[in-house]
Amino acid sequence: MTLTISYQLFLEQFVQQLLNGLFLGSIYALIALGYTMVYGVLRFINFAHGDVFMLGAFSGLYLNKWLAPMLTTLPWPASVALVLVLSMIICGALGIIIEFLAYRPLRDKPKLNVLITAIGVSLFIEYTCQLIFGATQQPFPVLIPKSNIAGIGGLTVTNVQVIVLVTAFALMLGLRFIVMGTRLGLAMRALSLNPTASSLMGVNNGVVISFTFGLGSALAAAGGILYASLYPSIEPFMGITPGLKAFVAAVLGGIGNIPGAALGGLIIGVVETLVAGYSQSLGVPSGYKEGVAFVILILILIFKPSGLLGKVEREKV
Amino acid sequence: MLKIDGLNVSYGSIKALSGVSLEVQQGAIVTLIGANGAGKSTTLRAVSGLVKASGGTVFYEGEDITNSPPHVLVQRGLCHVPEGRMVFSNLTVLENLYMGGYRRKRDAKFKSDLDYVFGIFPRLKERLQQSAGTLSGGEQQMLAIGRALMSSPRCLMLDEPSLGIAPLLVKTIFEKIAEINRDLGITVLLVEQNANLALAASSYGYVLETGTVILHAPSAELRANPQVREAYLGG
Ligand SMILES: Nc1ncnc2c1ncn2[C@@H]1O[C@H](COP(=O)(O)OP(=O)(O)OP(=O)(O)O)[C@@H](O)[C@H]1O
Ligand SMILES: [Mg+2]
């Protein structure tokens, strides 16, 4: 009798952690997609990507403030969608500007130069935001009125969590459509395979690279707003940790591989949440969850450097 | 159609081309032959804008196109099939062909061009959904040429279409090049190491040696030239 109850409890807890992990992981996935797409077309890691995620959250905060008179007249799903889409557009444009000003002039230089520049851009954005927004935590507005959805058994799932998950997956499907179903998406894939050949086919590589940055940054911005909806307290350095974890997710899935990045994000989210949830039984402090992603990174670099879905590319000559 | 005048190209401190001049008449097949490292590929790369020319001029259809970017030139009907084919390995055969026509509307003409490509390379039609990286070397070359045809070119620059392909298939590919030239009126600049083949397929030839044109004449004359016979045709 006692055994069955504790077994059921264990199962409930486990499923609960799994769900929590999926919610968080879907956000990591959105960020990871940007890393992997930019890597695909430029072969470098845009370390400023996590900061675009932070800018997404802040633009959500300010849009909500500035547009308040109009937003209050709308039903909440419409106002959430509006804030989300506008933030994505703003941050998409910022991503394009960052690439144009900071990375494009270094196009023909060694990749290390661009990588170091990306770190510089990251610090620049963080400290500029600290100057503008202040260093303290700011509450993120309640975009989605929270209510618990009566779950099965002892599971608690809020509507916010469900909306985060659904939005993230909808965006990923939208991205899939762009990449697999449009001319520009085809050009992105071609460019990532062979930029010389794509330019010989008539692709203006510069335009496709801008588009890729815009797309990746828009997804990061959406990630920022969703993240801030789950953890409604934001500050200029909030992008660093999720950014790094999403980077690990992209490597885990196979850097440059788009479905891989989505999968990697979900895995990191779930594993991290499970470690936090079972930290006591595992005998480690729950703070160790922050290190989980990096343990995974080390393991993947040792055992499968090309990532879970990464292919070893070979060209016939 | 295409006129190169005193072209200079350097890779850093290495001078690859010094004063290369050549001319391709509309509707002709002209070949550029030379040994490894002579600068044949560099010449094509400079024309299509993949490397910067430090001196000289390139005229295409009477206009100065020196150092124009490749994507602009494709739209004007000048298409370069690079050495090593460079098919998009993870894309399907069909997607590769679509990439060839990237700048074009998918209209009736596009469709008929696609059918033309399938007509000359039926093997491609059988492998539409196969990823290009899994094609054989010869099939990849067919795809590279077919992809270029999808851009609806008026002038095609082919860099070593015979590279690494079995002799029988090389023969087919050269026949197709002649067919394309005849049927579609596409001007061809053909770069080859295989001088025998290239001189047989062309009407005029240029011989490149360490970045300079040392000889040019109608292909038949070059084939008879003792100097060319010894150096490039194996005696
Ligand atoms: N990217 C590069 N960087 C430095 N040097 C280069 C580069 N590409 C070519 N070269 C040099 O330029 C010269 C001409 O090379 P090119 O590729 O044009 O020769 P090629 O005639 O096409 O030879 P092959 O028949 O082997 O293809 C060579 O000496 C080569 O080493
Ligand atoms: Mg060459």
Coordinates of C-alpha atoms and ligand atoms in Angstrom, one line a residue:
Chain A
M1 CA 0.0 0.0 0.0
T2 CA 2.6 2.5 1.1
L3 CA 4.8 1.3 -1.7
T4 CA 2.2 2.0 -4.4
I5 CA 1.5 5.5 -3.0
S6 CA 5.2 6.4 -3.0
Y7 CA 5.6 5.0 -6.4
Q8 CA 2.7 7.1 -7.7
L9 CA 4.2 10.1 -6.0
F10 CA 7.5 9.4 -7.5
L11 CA 6.0 9.2 -11.0
E12 CA 4.0 12.4 -10.5
Q13 CA 7.1 14.2 -9.4
F14 CA 9.1 12.9 -12.3
V15 CA 6.5 13.9 -14.8
Q16 CA 6.2 17.3 -13.2
Q17 CA 9.9 17.8 -13.5
L18 CA 9.9 16.6 -17.1
L19 CA 7.2 19.1 -17.9
N20 CA 9.0 21.9 -16.2
G21 CA 12.1 21.0 -18.1
L22 CA 10.2 21.1 -21.4
F23 CA 8.9 24.6 -20.7
L24 CA 12.4 25.8 -20.0
G25 CA 13.9 23.8 -22.7
S26 CA 11.6 25.1 -25.4
I27 CA 13.0 28.6 -24.6
Y28 CA 16.6 27.3 -24.7
A29 CA 15.7 25.8 -28.1
L30 CA 14.5 29.1 -29.5
I31 CA 17.8 30.7 -28.5
A32 CA 19.9 27.8 -29.7
L33 CA 18.4 28.1 -33.2
G34 CA 19.9 31.5 -33.6
Y35 CA 23.4 30.2 -32.6
T36 CA 23.2 27.3 -35.0
M37 CA 21.8 29.3 -38.0
V38 CA 24.4 32.0 -37.7
Y39 CA 27.1 29.3 -37.4
G40 CA 25.6 27.7 -40.5
V41 CA 26.1 30.8 -42.7
L42 CA 29.2 32.4 -41.1
R43 CA 31.0 29.5 -39.2
F44 CA 31.4 31.5 -36.0
I45 CA 29.6 31.6 -32.6
N46 CA 27.8 34.9 -32.1
F47 CA 28.5 35.3 -28.4
A48 CA 26.3 38.5 -28.4
H49 CA 23.3 36.3 -29.1
G50 CA 22.3 35.9 -25.4
D51 CA 22.2 39.7 -25.1
V52 CA 19.6 39.9 -27.9
F53 CA 17.5 37.5 -25.8
M54 CA 17.9 40.0 -22.9
L55 CA 17.0 42.9 -25.3
G56 CA 13.9 41.0 -26.3
A57 CA 12.7 40.9 -22.6
F58 CA 13.5 44.6 -22.2
S59 CA 11.7 45.6 -25.4
G60 CA 8.7 43.6 -24.1
L61 CA 8.8 45.5 -20.9
Y62 CA 9.0 48.9 -22.6
L63 CA 6.5 48.2 -25.3
N64 CA 4.1 47.1 -22.7
K65 CA 4.7 50.3 -20.8
W66 CA 4.4 52.6 -23.9
L67 CA 1.6 50.9 -25.6
A68 CA -0.4 50.4 -22.3
P69 CA -3.2 52.8 -23.3
M70 CA -3.8 50.7 -26.5
L71 CA -3.0 47.3 -25.0
T72 CA -5.6 47.6 -22.3
T73 CA -8.3 48.0 -24.9
L74 CA -7.3 44.7 -26.4
P75 CA -8.1 41.2 -25.2
W76 CA -4.9 39.8 -23.6
P77 CA -4.0 37.3 -26.3
A78 CA -4.0 40.1 -28.8
S79 CA -1.9 42.3 -26.7
V80 CA 0.6 39.5 -25.9
A81 CA 0.9 38.7 -29.6
L82 CA 1.4 42.4 -30.4
V83 CA 4.1 42.8 -27.9
L84 CA 5.8 39.6 -28.9
V85 CA 5.7 40.4 -32.7
L86 CA 6.9 44.0 -32.2
S87 CA 9.8 42.8 -30.0
M88 CA 10.7 40.2 -32.5
I89 CA 10.8 42.9 -35.3
I90 CA 12.8 45.3 -33.2
C91 CA 15.4 42.7 -32.1
G92 CA 15.5 41.2 -35.6
A93 CA 16.5 44.6 -36.9
L94 CA 19.0 45.0 -34.1
G95 CA 20.5 41.7 -35.0
I96 CA 20.9 42.8 -38.6
I97 CA 22.5 46.0 -37.5
I98 CA 24.9 44.2 -35.2
E99 CA 26.0 42.0 -38.0
F100 CA 26.3 44.8 -40.5
L101 CA 28.4 47.1 -38.2
A102 CA 30.5 44.7 -36.2
Y103 CA 30.9 41.4 -38.2
R104 CA 30.6 42.3 -41.8
P105 CA 33.7 44.4 -42.0
L106 CA 35.6 41.3 -40.7
R107 CA 34.1 39.0 -43.3
D108 CA 37.5 38.1 -44.9
K109 CA 39.5 38.1 -41.7
P110 CA 40.3 35.1 -39.5
K111 CA 37.4 33.7 -37.6
L112 CA 39.1 34.4 -34.3
N113 CA 38.9 38.1 -35.0
V114 CA 35.1 37.8 -35.4
L115 CA 34.8 35.7 -32.3
I116 CA 36.6 38.2 -30.1
T117 CA 34.5 41.0 -31.7
A118 CA 31.4 39.1 -30.7
I119 CA 32.5 39.0 -27.1
G120 CA 33.2 42.7 -27.3
V121 CA 29.7 43.4 -28.8
S122 CA 28.2 41.3 -26.0
L123 CA 29.9 43.4 -23.3
F124 CA 29.0 46.6 -25.1
I125 CA 25.3 45.7 -25.1
E126 CA 25.3 44.5 -21.5
Y127 CA 27.0 47.6 -20.1
T128 CA 25.1 50.0 -22.4
C129 CA 21.8 48.4 -21.1
Q130 CA 23.0 48.7 -17.5
L131 CA 23.5 52.4 -18.2
I132 CA 20.1 52.8 -19.7
F133 CA 17.9 50.4 -17.7
G134 CA 19.9 50.3 -14.4
A135 CA 21.6 47.3 -12.9
T136 CA 18.8 46.2 -10.6
Q137 CA 16.2 43.6 -11.2
Q138 CA 13.0 44.9 -12.7
P139 CA 9.6 43.2 -12.5
F140 CA 8.4 42.0 -15.9
P141 CA 4.7 42.9 -16.5
V142 CA 2.1 40.2 -16.4
L143 CA 1.2 39.8 -20.0
I144 CA -0.7 36.6 -19.5
P145 CA -3.1 36.5 -16.6
K146 CA -2.0 33.5 -14.6
S147 CA -4.2 30.6 -13.7
N148 CA -3.5 27.0 -12.8
I149 CA -4.8 24.4 -15.2
A150 CA -6.3 21.6 -13.2
G151 CA -3.9 18.7 -14.1
I152 CA -4.1 15.0 -13.7
G153 CA -3.3 13.9 -10.2
G154 CA -0.9 16.1 -8.4
L155 CA 0.6 17.8 -11.4
T156 CA 0.6 21.6 -11.5
V157 CA 0.7 23.3 -14.8
T158 CA 0.0 27.0 -15.3
N159 CA -1.6 28.5 -18.4
V160 CA 1.6 30.6 -18.8
Q161 CA 3.7 27.5 -19.1
V162 CA 1.4 26.0 -21.7
I163 CA 1.4 29.2 -23.7
V164 CA 5.2 29.4 -23.5
L165 CA 5.5 25.9 -24.9
V166 CA 2.9 26.3 -27.6
T167 CA 4.3 29.7 -28.7
A168 CA 7.9 28.3 -28.8
F169 CA 6.8 25.3 -30.9
A170 CA 4.7 27.4 -33.2
L171 CA 7.8 29.6 -33.8
M172 CA 9.9 26.6 -34.5
L173 CA 7.4 25.3 -37.0
G174 CA 7.4 28.7 -38.6
L175 CA 11.1 28.6 -38.9
R176 CA 11.0 25.1 -40.3
F177 CA 8.7 26.4 -43.0
I178 CA 10.9 29.3 -43.9
V179 CA 14.1 27.1 -44.0
M180 CA 12.6 24.2 -45.9
G181 CA 9.8 25.8 -47.9
T182 CA 10.9 29.1 -49.2
R183 CA 13.4 30.4 -51.7
L184 CA 15.3 32.4 -49.1
G185 CA 15.4 29.3 -46.9
L186 CA 16.9 27.3 -49.7
A187 CA 19.5 30.0 -50.2
M188 CA 20.3 29.8 -46.5
R189 CA 20.9 26.1 -46.7
A190 CA 23.0 26.4 -49.9
L191 CA 25.1 29.2 -48.5
S192 CA 25.8 27.2 -45.4
L193 CA 27.0 24.3 -47.5
N194 CA 29.1 26.3 -49.9
P195 CA 29.2 30.1 -50.0
T196 CA 31.2 30.3 -53.2
A197 CA 28.8 28.1 -55.0
S198 CA 25.8 30.0 -53.7
S199 CA 27.2 33.3 -55.0
L200 CA 27.8 31.7 -58.3
M201 CA 24.1 30.7 -58.4
G202 CA 23.2 34.4 -58.1
V203 CA 22.6 34.5 -54.3
N204 CA 23.6 37.8 -52.8
N205 CA 25.3 36.2 -49.7
G206 CA 25.3 39.4 -47.8
V207 CA 21.5 39.7 -48.0
V208 CA 21.0 36.1 -46.9
I209 CA 23.4 36.5 -44.0
S210 CA 21.4 39.6 -42.8
F211 CA 18.2 37.7 -43.1
T212 CA 19.7 34.9 -41.0
F213 CA 20.7 37.2 -38.3
G214 CA 17.3 38.9 -38.3
L215 CA 15.6 35.5 -38.0
G216 CA 17.8 34.3 -35.2
S217 CA 17.6 37.5 -33.3
A218 CA 13.8 37.6 -33.6
L219 CA 13.6 34.1 -32.2
A220 CA 15.9 35.1 -29.3
A221 CA 13.7 38.0 -28.6
A222 CA 10.7 35.8 -28.4
G223 CA 12.7 33.5 -26.1
G224 CA 13.4 36.6 -23.9
I225 CA 9.7 37.5 -23.6
L226 CA 8.7 33.9 -22.9
Y227 CA 11.5 33.5 -20.3
A228 CA 10.5 36.7 -18.6
S229 CA 6.9 35.5 -18.5
L230 CA 8.0 32.4 -16.6
Y231 CA 10.6 34.2 -14.4
P232 CA 9.2 37.7 -14.3
S233 CA 12.3 39.6 -13.2
I234 CA 14.7 41.0 -15.7
E235 CA 18.1 42.7 -15.7
P236 CA 20.8 43.5 -18.3
F237 CA 22.9 40.5 -17.6
M238 CA 20.1 38.0 -17.7
G239 CA 21.1 36.8 -21.1
I240 CA 24.5 35.4 -20.2
T241 CA 23.5 32.1 -18.5
P242 CA 20.6 31.1 -20.8
G243 CA 22.8 32.2 -23.7
L244 CA 25.6 29.9 -22.7
K245 CA 23.2 27.0 -22.1
A246 CA 21.6 27.5 -25.5
F247 CA 25.0 27.6 -27.0
V248 CA 25.7 24.2 -25.4
A249 CA 22.3 23.0 -26.7
A250 CA 23.3 24.0 -30.2
V251 CA 26.6 22.1 -29.9
L252 CA 24.8 19.1 -28.4
G253 CA 22.4 19.0 -31.3
G254 CA 25.2 19.4 -33.8
I255 CA 26.2 23.0 -34.5
G256 CA 24.7 24.2 -37.8
N257 CA 21.9 21.6 -37.6
I258 CA 18.5 23.3 -37.1
P259 CA 16.5 20.4 -35.8
G260 CA 19.5 19.5 -33.6
A261 CA 19.4 22.9 -31.9
A262 CA 15.7 22.4 -31.0
L263 CA 16.4 19.0 -29.7
G264 CA 19.5 20.1 -27.8
G265 CA 17.5 22.9 -26.1
L266 CA 14.8 20.6 -24.9
I267 CA 17.3 18.1 -23.6
I268 CA 19.3 20.7 -21.7
G269 CA 16.1 22.1 -20.2
V270 CA 14.9 18.7 -19.1
V271 CA 18.2 17.4 -17.7
E272 CA 18.8 20.6 -15.8
T273 CA 15.4 20.6 -14.3
L274 CA 15.7 17.0 -13.3
V275 CA 19.0 17.6 -11.6
A276 CA 17.6 20.5 -9.7
G277 CA 14.5 18.5 -8.8
Y278 CA 16.4 15.4 -7.6
S279 CA 19.4 17.3 -6.2
Q280 CA 18.7 16.0 -2.7
S281 CA 18.5 12.4 -3.7
L282 CA 21.5 12.9 -5.8
G283 CA 23.3 14.4 -2.9
V284 CA 24.3 17.6 -4.6
P285 CA 23.3 21.2 -3.9
S286 CA 20.5 22.3 -6.3
G287 CA 22.7 25.2 -7.5
Y288 CA 24.7 22.5 -9.4
K289 CA 21.9 22.6 -12.0
E290 CA 23.7 25.6 -13.5
G291 CA 26.7 23.4 -14.2
V292 CA 24.7 20.6 -15.9
A293 CA 24.9 22.1 -19.4
F294 CA 28.6 22.4 -19.2
V295 CA 29.1 18.8 -18.0
I296 CA 27.0 17.9 -21.1
L297 CA 29.2 20.1 -23.2
I298 CA 32.3 18.3 -22.0
L299 CA 30.8 14.9 -22.5
I300 CA 29.7 15.7 -26.0
L301 CA 33.0 17.2 -27.0
I302 CA 34.7 14.0 -25.8
F303 CA 32.3 11.4 -27.2
K304 CA 30.5 12.9 -30.1
P305 CA 32.0 16.3 -31.2
S306 CA 29.7 16.5 -34.2
G307 CA 26.7 16.5 -31.9
L308 CA 23.6 14.3 -31.8
L309 CA 22.3 15.1 -35.3
G310 CA 25.4 16.7 -36.8
K311 CA 26.7 15.1 -39.9
V312 CA 30.3 14.8 -40.9
E313 CA 30.2 16.7 -44.2
R314 CA 32.3 15.3 -47.0
E315 CA 32.7 16.7 -50.4
K316 CA 33.6 14.5 -53.4
V317 CA 36.3 15.9 -55.5
Chain B
M1 CA 31.0 38.2 -76.1
L2 CA 33.7 38.0 -73.5
K3 CA 37.0 39.9 -73.7
I4 CA 39.8 39.9 -71.1
D5 CA 42.4 42.5 -71.4
G6 CA 45.7 42.5 -69.5
L7 CA 44.3 40.8 -66.4
N8 CA 46.5 40.7 -63.3
V9 CA 45.6 38.7 -60.2
S10 CA 47.7 38.2 -57.0
Y11 CA 47.0 36.0 -54.0
G12 CA 48.8 38.0 -51.3
S13 CA 52.4 38.2 -52.6
I14 CA 52.0 35.4 -55.1
K15 CA 51.3 36.7 -58.6
A16 CA 49.0 34.2 -60.3
L17 CA 48.1 36.1 -63.5
S18 CA 50.2 38.7 -65.3
G19 CA 48.6 40.4 -68.2
V20 CA 46.3 37.7 -69.4
S21 CA 44.3 38.7 -72.5
L22 CA 41.8 36.6 -74.4
E23 CA 38.7 36.9 -76.4
V24 CA 35.6 34.6 -76.8
Q25 CA 33.4 35.2 -79.8
Q26 CA 29.7 34.8 -79.4
G27 CA 28.5 31.3 -80.1
A28 CA 32.0 29.8 -80.0
I29 CA 33.6 27.2 -77.8
V30 CA 37.0 28.5 -76.8
T31 CA 39.4 26.6 -74.6
L32 CA 42.0 27.7 -72.2
I33 CA 44.6 25.0 -71.6
G34 CA 47.7 24.8 -69.4
A35 CA 49.5 22.8 -66.8
N36 CA 48.8 22.6 -63.1
G37 CA 49.0 26.0 -61.4
A38 CA 49.2 27.9 -64.7
G39 CA 46.4 30.1 -63.6
K40 CA 43.4 28.7 -65.6
S41 CA 41.0 28.6 -62.7
T42 CA 42.2 32.0 -61.4
T43 CA 41.3 33.5 -64.8
L44 CA 37.8 32.2 -64.5
R45 CA 37.5 33.2 -60.9
A46 CA 38.6 36.7 -61.7
V47 CA 36.1 37.0 -64.5
S48 CA 33.2 35.9 -62.3
G49 CA 34.2 38.1 -59.5
L50 CA 35.3 35.4 -57.0
V51 CA 38.8 37.0 -56.8
K52 CA 39.7 40.6 -57.3
A53 CA 41.7 41.6 -60.3
S54 CA 44.4 44.0 -59.4
G55 CA 44.7 45.2 -63.0
G56 CA 43.2 44.8 -66.4
T57 CA 39.7 44.9 -67.7
V58 CA 37.0 42.3 -68.4
F59 CA 34.3 43.1 -71.0
Y60 CA 31.1 41.1 -71.3
E61 CA 28.7 41.9 -74.1
G62 CA 30.6 45.1 -74.6
E63 CA 30.4 46.3 -71.0
D64 CA 33.1 46.6 -68.5
I65 CA 32.3 44.1 -65.7
T66 CA 35.7 44.0 -64.0
N67 CA 35.4 43.0 -60.4
S68 CA 31.6 42.8 -60.5
P69 CA 30.3 40.4 -57.8
P70 CA 29.3 36.9 -59.0
H71 CA 25.6 37.2 -58.2
V72 CA 25.2 40.2 -60.5
L73 CA 27.0 38.5 -63.4
V74 CA 24.8 35.4 -63.1
Q75 CA 21.8 37.6 -63.6
R76 CA 23.4 39.0 -66.8
G77 CA 23.8 35.5 -68.2
L78 CA 27.5 34.8 -67.4
C79 CA 27.7 31.6 -65.4
H80 CA 30.8 29.9 -64.0
V81 CA 30.8 26.2 -63.2
P82 CA 33.7 26.0 -60.8
E83 CA 36.5 23.5 -60.5
G84 CA 35.5 20.5 -58.3
R85 CA 31.8 21.0 -59.3
M86 CA 30.7 22.4 -55.9
V87 CA 27.3 20.9 -55.9
F88 CA 25.4 21.4 -52.6
S89 CA 26.0 18.0 -51.1
N90 CA 23.1 18.0 -48.5
L91 CA 20.6 19.4 -50.9
T92 CA 18.6 17.1 -53.3
V93 CA 19.3 17.1 -57.0
L94 CA 16.1 19.0 -57.6
E95 CA 17.0 21.6 -55.0
N96 CA 20.4 22.0 -56.6
L97 CA 18.7 22.7 -59.9
Y98 CA 16.4 25.2 -58.2
M99 CA 19.4 26.9 -56.8
G100 CA 20.8 27.2 -60.4
G101 CA 17.6 29.2 -61.3
Y102 CA 17.7 31.1 -58.0
R103 CA 17.3 34.5 -59.6
R104 CA 14.5 33.4 -62.0
K105 CA 10.7 33.2 -61.7
R106 CA 9.4 29.7 -61.8
D107 CA 7.5 30.3 -65.0
A108 CA 6.9 28.2 -68.1
K109 CA 10.4 29.0 -69.4
F110 CA 11.8 27.8 -66.1
K111 CA 9.9 24.6 -66.5
S112 CA 11.0 24.0 -70.1
D113 CA 14.6 24.7 -69.1
L114 CA 14.3 22.0 -66.4
D115 CA 12.9 19.6 -69.0
Y116 CA 15.8 20.4 -71.3
V117 CA 18.3 19.6 -68.5
F118 CA 16.5 16.3 -67.9
G119 CA 16.6 15.7 -71.7
I120 CA 20.3 15.9 -71.9
F121 CA 21.0 14.3 -68.5
P122 CA 18.3 11.7 -67.9
R123 CA 20.2 10.4 -65.0
L124 CA 19.4 13.5 -63.0
K125 CA 15.7 13.0 -63.5
E126 CA 16.0 9.5 -62.0
R127 CA 17.6 10.9 -58.9
L128 CA 15.6 14.1 -58.2
Q129 CA 15.2 13.4 -54.5
Q130 CA 18.6 12.0 -53.9
S131 CA 21.0 14.2 -52.0
A132 CA 23.7 15.5 -54.4
G133 CA 26.6 14.4 -52.2
T134 CA 25.7 10.8 -52.8
L135 CA 25.9 11.1 -56.6
S136 CA 28.9 9.7 -58.4
G137 CA 31.6 12.2 -59.6
G138 CA 30.3 12.1 -63.2
E139 CA 26.7 12.6 -62.1
Q140 CA 27.8 15.5 -59.9
Q141 CA 29.4 17.1 -63.0
M142 CA 26.2 16.6 -64.9
L143 CA 24.4 18.3 -62.0
A144 CA 26.8 21.1 -62.0
I145 CA 26.3 21.8 -65.7
G146 CA 22.5 21.3 -65.4
R147 CA 22.4 23.6 -62.5
A148 CA 24.3 26.3 -64.5
L149 CA 21.9 25.8 -67.4
M150 CA 19.0 26.6 -65.0
S151 CA 20.3 30.2 -64.7
S152 CA 19.6 30.6 -68.5
P153 CA 23.1 31.6 -69.3
R154 CA 24.3 33.2 -72.5
C155 CA 28.0 32.4 -71.7
L156 CA 29.1 29.4 -69.7
M157 CA 32.6 29.1 -68.2
L158 CA 33.4 25.5 -67.4
D159 CA 36.4 24.7 -65.2
E160 CA 37.8 21.2 -65.8
P161 CA 34.6 19.3 -66.4
S162 CA 36.6 16.1 -67.0
L163 CA 38.3 16.2 -63.6
G164 CA 38.2 12.8 -61.9
I165 CA 35.7 11.3 -64.2
A166 CA 35.9 7.9 -66.1
P167 CA 36.8 8.3 -69.8
L168 CA 33.5 7.0 -71.1
L169 CA 31.6 9.6 -69.1
V170 CA 33.9 12.3 -70.0
K171 CA 33.1 11.6 -73.7
T172 CA 29.4 12.0 -72.9
I173 CA 29.9 15.2 -71.0
F174 CA 31.9 16.7 -73.9
E175 CA 29.2 15.7 -76.3
K176 CA 26.6 17.4 -74.1
I177 CA 28.7 20.6 -74.0
A178 CA 28.8 20.6 -77.8
E179 CA 25.0 20.0 -77.8
I180 CA 24.3 22.8 -75.5
N181 CA 26.5 25.1 -77.6
R182 CA 24.7 24.1 -80.8
D183 CA 21.1 23.9 -79.6
L184 CA 21.0 26.8 -77.2
G185 CA 23.6 29.0 -78.8
I186 CA 25.4 29.3 -75.5
T187 CA 29.0 30.6 -75.8
V188 CA 31.5 28.4 -73.9
L189 CA 34.8 29.1 -72.3
L190 CA 36.3 25.7 -71.5
V191 CA 39.2 25.3 -69.1
E192 CA 40.9 22.0 -69.3
Q193 CA 44.1 20.1 -68.4
N194 CA 43.1 17.4 -70.8
A195 CA 44.3 19.3 -73.9
N196 CA 43.5 16.6 -76.4
L197 CA 39.8 16.6 -75.5
A198 CA 39.6 20.4 -75.2
L199 CA 41.2 21.1 -78.5
A200 CA 39.0 18.6 -80.2
A201 CA 35.9 20.2 -78.7
S202 CA 36.7 23.8 -79.4
S203 CA 37.3 26.1 -82.3
Y204 CA 39.9 28.3 -80.8
G205 CA 42.5 27.8 -78.0
Y206 CA 44.7 29.7 -75.6
V207 CA 47.7 28.2 -73.9
L208 CA 48.5 29.5 -70.4
E209 CA 51.9 29.1 -68.8
T210 CA 52.7 30.6 -65.3
G211 CA 50.1 33.3 -65.5
T212 CA 50.6 34.4 -69.1
V213 CA 49.2 33.4 -72.5
I214 CA 52.1 32.1 -74.5
L215 CA 50.2 30.9 -77.5
H216 CA 46.8 31.2 -79.1
A217 CA 45.4 30.0 -82.4
P218 CA 42.5 28.0 -83.9
S219 CA 42.4 24.7 -82.1
A220 CA 43.3 22.7 -85.2
E221 CA 46.5 24.7 -85.5
L222 CA 47.3 24.2 -81.9
R223 CA 46.9 20.5 -82.2
A224 CA 49.4 20.5 -85.1
N225 CA 51.8 22.8 -83.3
P226 CA 55.0 20.8 -82.3
Q227 CA 55.5 22.8 -79.1
V228 CA 51.9 22.2 -77.9
R229 CA 52.1 18.5 -79.0
E230 CA 55.2 18.0 -76.9
A231 CA 54.1 19.9 -73.8
Y232 CA 50.4 19.1 -73.6
L233 CA 49.4 16.3 -76.0
G234 CA 52.0 13.8 -74.9
G235 CA 54.3 14.0 -78.0
Ligands
LIG1 N1 43.6 30.8 -52.7 C1 44.9 30.8 -53.2 N2 45.8 31.3 -52.3 C2 47.2 31.4 -52.8 N3 47.6 31.0 -53.9 C3 46.7 30.5 -54.8 C4 45.3 30.4 -54.4 N4 44.6 29.8 -55.5 C5 45.6 29.6 -56.4 N5 46.8 30.0 -56.0 C6 48.0 29.9 -56.8 O1 47.8 30.6 -58.0 C7 48.4 29.9 -59.1 C8 47.4 29.5 -60.2 O2 46.4 28.7 -59.6 P1 45.1 28.1 -60.4 O3 44.3 27.4 -59.5 O4 44.6 29.3 -61.2 O5 45.8 27.1 -61.5 P2 45.2 26.2 -62.5 O6 45.8 26.5 -63.8 O7 43.7 26.2 -62.4 O8 45.7 24.7 -62.0 P3 45.0 23.3 -62.0 O9 45.1 22.8 -63.4 O10 45.8 22.5 -61.0 O11 43.6 23.5 -61.5 C9 49.0 28.6 -58.5 O12 50.4 28.9 -58.3 C10 48.4 28.5 -57.2 O13 49.2 27.9 -56.2
MG2 MG 42.3 24.9 -61.9

